[in-house]
PDB file of C-alpha atoms in Angstrom:
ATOM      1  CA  UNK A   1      -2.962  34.245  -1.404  1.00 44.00           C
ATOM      2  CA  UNK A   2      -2.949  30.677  -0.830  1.00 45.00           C
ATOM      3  CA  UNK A   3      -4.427  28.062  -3.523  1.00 58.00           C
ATOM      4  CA  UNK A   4      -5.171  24.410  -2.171  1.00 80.00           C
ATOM      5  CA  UNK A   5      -3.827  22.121  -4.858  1.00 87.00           C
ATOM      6  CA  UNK A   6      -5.380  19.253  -5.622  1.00 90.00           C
ATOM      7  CA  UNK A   7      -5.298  16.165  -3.855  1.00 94.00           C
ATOM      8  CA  UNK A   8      -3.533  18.212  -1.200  1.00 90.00           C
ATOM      9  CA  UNK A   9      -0.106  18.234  -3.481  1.00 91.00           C
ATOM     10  CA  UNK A  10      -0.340  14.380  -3.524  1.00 94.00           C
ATOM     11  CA  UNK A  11      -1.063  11.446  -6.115  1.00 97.00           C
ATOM     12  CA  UNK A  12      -3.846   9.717  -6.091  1.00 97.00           C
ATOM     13  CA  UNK A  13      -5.050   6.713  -8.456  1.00 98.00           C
ATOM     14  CA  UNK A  14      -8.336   5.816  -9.057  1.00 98.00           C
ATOM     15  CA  UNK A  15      -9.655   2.483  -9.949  1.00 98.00           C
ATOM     16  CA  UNK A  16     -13.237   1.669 -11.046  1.00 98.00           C
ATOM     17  CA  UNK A  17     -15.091  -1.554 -12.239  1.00 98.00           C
ATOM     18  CA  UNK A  18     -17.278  -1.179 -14.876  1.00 98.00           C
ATOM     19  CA  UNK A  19     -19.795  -2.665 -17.330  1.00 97.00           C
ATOM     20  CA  UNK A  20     -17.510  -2.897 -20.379  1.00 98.00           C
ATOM     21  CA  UNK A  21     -20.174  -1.224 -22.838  1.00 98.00           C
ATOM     22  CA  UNK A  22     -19.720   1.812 -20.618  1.00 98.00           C
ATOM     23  CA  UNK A  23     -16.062   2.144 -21.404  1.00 98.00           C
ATOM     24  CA  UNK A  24     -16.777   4.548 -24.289  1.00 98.00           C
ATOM     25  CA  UNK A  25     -18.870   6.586 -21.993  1.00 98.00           C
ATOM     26  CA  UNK A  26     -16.208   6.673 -19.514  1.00 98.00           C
ATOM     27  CA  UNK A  27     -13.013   7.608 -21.481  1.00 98.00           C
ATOM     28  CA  UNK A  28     -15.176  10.568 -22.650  1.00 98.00           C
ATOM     29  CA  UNK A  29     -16.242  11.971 -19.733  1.00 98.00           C
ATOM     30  CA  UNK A  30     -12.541  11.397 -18.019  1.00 98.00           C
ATOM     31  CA  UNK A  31     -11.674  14.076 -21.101  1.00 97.00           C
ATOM     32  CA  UNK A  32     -14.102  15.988 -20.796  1.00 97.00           C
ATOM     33  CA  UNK A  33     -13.020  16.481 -16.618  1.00 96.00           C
ATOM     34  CA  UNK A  34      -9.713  17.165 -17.997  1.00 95.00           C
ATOM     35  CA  UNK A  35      -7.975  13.609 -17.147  1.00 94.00           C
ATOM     36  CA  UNK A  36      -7.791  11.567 -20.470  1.00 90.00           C
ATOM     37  CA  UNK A  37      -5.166   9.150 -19.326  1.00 94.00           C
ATOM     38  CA  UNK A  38      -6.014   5.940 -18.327  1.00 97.00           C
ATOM     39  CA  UNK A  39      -5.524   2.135 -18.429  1.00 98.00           C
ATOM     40  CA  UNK A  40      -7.732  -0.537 -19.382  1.00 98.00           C
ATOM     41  CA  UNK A  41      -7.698  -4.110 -18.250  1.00 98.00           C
ATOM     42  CA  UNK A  42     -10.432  -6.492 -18.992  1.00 98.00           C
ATOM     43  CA  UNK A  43     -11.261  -8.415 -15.694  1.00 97.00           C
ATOM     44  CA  UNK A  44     -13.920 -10.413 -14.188  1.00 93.00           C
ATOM     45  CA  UNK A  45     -15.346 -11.167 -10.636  1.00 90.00           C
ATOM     46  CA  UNK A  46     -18.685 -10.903  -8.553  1.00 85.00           C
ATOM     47  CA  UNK A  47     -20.542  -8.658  -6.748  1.00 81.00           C
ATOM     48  CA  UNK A  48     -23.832  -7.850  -5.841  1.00 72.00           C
ATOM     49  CA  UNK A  49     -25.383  -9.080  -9.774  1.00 70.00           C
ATOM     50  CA  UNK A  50     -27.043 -12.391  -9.096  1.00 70.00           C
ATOM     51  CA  UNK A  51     -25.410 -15.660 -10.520  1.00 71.00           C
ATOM     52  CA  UNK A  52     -26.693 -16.468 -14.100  1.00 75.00           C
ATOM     53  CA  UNK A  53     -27.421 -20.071 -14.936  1.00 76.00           C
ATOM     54  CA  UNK A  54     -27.703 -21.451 -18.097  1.00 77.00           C
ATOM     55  CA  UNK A  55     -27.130 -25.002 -20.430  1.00 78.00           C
ATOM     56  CA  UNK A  56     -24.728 -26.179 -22.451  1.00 77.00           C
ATOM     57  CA  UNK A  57     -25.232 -29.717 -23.958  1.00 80.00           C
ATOM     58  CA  UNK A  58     -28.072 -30.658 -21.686  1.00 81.00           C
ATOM     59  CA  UNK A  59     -25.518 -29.766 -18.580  1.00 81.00           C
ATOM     60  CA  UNK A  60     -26.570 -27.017 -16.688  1.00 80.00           C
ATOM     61  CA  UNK A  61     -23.924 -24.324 -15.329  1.00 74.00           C
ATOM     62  CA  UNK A  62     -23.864 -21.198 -13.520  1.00 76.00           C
ATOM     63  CA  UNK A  63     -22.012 -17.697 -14.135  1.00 75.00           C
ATOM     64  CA  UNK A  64     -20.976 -16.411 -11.233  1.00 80.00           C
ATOM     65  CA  UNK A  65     -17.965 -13.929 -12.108  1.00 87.00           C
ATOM     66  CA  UNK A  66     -19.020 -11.562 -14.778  1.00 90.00           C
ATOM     67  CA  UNK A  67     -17.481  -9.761 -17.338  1.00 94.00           C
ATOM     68  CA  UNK A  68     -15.687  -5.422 -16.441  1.00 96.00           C
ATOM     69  CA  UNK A  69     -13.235  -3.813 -17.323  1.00 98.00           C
ATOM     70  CA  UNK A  70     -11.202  -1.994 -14.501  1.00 98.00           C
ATOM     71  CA  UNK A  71     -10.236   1.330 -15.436  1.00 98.00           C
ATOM     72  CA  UNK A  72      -7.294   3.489 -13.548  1.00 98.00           C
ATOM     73  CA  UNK A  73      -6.805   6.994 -13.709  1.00 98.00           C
ATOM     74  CA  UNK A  74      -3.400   8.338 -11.917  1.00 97.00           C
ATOM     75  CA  UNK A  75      -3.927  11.922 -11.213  1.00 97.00           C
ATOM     76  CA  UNK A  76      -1.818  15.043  -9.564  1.00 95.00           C
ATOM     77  CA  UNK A  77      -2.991  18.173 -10.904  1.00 93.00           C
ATOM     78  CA  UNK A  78      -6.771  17.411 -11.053  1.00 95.00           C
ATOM     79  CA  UNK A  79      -8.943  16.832  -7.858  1.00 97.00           C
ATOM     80  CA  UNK A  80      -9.294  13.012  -7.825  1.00 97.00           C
ATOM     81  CA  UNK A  81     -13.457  13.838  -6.717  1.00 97.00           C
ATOM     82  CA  UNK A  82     -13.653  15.089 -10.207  1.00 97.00           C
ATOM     83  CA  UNK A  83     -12.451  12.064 -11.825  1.00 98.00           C
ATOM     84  CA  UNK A  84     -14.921  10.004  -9.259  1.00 98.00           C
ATOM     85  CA  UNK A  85     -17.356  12.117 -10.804  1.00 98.00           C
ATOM     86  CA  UNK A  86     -16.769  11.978 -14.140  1.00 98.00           C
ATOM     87  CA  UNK A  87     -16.580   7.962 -13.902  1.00 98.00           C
ATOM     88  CA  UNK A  88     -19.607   7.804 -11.852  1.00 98.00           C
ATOM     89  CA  UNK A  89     -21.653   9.687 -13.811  1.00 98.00           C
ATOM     90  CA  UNK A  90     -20.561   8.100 -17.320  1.00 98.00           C
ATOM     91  CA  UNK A  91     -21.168   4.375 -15.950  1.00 98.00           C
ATOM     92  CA  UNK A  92     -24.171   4.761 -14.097  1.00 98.00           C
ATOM     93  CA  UNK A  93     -27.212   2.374 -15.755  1.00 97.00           C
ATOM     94  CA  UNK A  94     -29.214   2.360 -12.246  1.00 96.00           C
ATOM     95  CA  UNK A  95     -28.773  -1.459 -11.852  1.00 93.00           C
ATOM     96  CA  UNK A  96     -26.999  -3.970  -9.918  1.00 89.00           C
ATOM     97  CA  UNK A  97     -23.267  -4.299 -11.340  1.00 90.00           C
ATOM     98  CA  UNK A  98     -22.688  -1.343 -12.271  1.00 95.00           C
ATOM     99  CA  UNK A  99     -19.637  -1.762 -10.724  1.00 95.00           C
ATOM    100  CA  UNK A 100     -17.629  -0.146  -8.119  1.00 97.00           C
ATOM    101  CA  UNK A 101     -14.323   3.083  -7.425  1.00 98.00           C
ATOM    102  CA  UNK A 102     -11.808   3.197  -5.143  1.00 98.00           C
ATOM    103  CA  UNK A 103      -9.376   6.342  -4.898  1.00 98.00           C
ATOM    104  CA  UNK A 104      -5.697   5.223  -3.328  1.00 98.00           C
ATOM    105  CA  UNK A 105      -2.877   7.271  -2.131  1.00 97.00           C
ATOM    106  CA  UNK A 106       0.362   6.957  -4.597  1.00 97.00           C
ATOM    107  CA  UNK A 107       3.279   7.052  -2.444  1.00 96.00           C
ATOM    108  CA  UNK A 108       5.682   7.850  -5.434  1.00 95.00           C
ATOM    109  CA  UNK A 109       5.776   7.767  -9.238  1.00 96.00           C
ATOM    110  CA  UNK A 110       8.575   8.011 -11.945  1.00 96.00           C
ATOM    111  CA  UNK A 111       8.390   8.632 -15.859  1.00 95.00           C
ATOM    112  CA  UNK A 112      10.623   6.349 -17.239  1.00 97.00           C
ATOM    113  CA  UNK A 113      11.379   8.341 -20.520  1.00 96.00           C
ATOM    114  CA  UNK A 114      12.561  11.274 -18.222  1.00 96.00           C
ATOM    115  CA  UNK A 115      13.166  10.818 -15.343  1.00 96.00           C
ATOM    116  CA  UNK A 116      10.693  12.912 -13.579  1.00 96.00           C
ATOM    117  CA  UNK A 117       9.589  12.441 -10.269  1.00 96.00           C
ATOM    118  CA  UNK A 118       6.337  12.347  -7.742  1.00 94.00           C
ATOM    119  CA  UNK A 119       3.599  14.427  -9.353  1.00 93.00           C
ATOM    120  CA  UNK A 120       6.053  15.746 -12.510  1.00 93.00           C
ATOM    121  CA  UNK A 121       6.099  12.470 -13.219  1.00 93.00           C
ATOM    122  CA  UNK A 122       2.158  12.207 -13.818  1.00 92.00           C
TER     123      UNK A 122
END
């Protein structure tokens, strides 16, 4: 009896852009799919959201990079589809910038506290 483990034995990290008032939504439904770590960086950049302009002073300016938050999830033992998923499903408001996820191999990982290696270490 042979099981297929997920991500075929490997690591894989996934990253996602998102609207940061869907962070909440997010970190829930990571723990709900059964992968509650994660890291949080507040970014910004452009996409496909159209430029904002606005005026300051009577001097007009545009926005161009908006406010995310990247989120990445390094996972071993759960399918990294799930936590695609889980991700999509929590951040999706049906409009332009909702942002984007990418799934990457991990060639190796180590714990520093212990020690452990490749997928012990996640």
């Amino acid at each position: 009896m042979s099981s297929k483990l997920p991500n075929d034995g490997g690591i894989k990290m996934v990253v996602a852009i998102i609207r940061p008032d869907k962070l909440g939504d997010v970190k829930k439904g990571l723990a709900a799919a059964g992968a509650p770590s994660l890291t949080v960086t507040n970014v910004s950049g452009r996409g496909s959201q159209s430029a904002k302009k606005g005026q300051w002073r009577g001097e007009e300016y545009t926005v161009d990079l908006h406010q995310k938050v990247k989120v990445e999830c390094v996972v071993a033992d759960i399918p990294a589809e799930d936590v695609v998923d889980a991700i999509r499903e929590a951040a999706n408001t049906g409009e332009p910038g909702d942002g984007k996820i990418f799934v990457l191999p991990v060639e190796s990982a180590v714990q520093v506290r212990t020690g452990n290696e490749g997928p012990d270490a996640v």
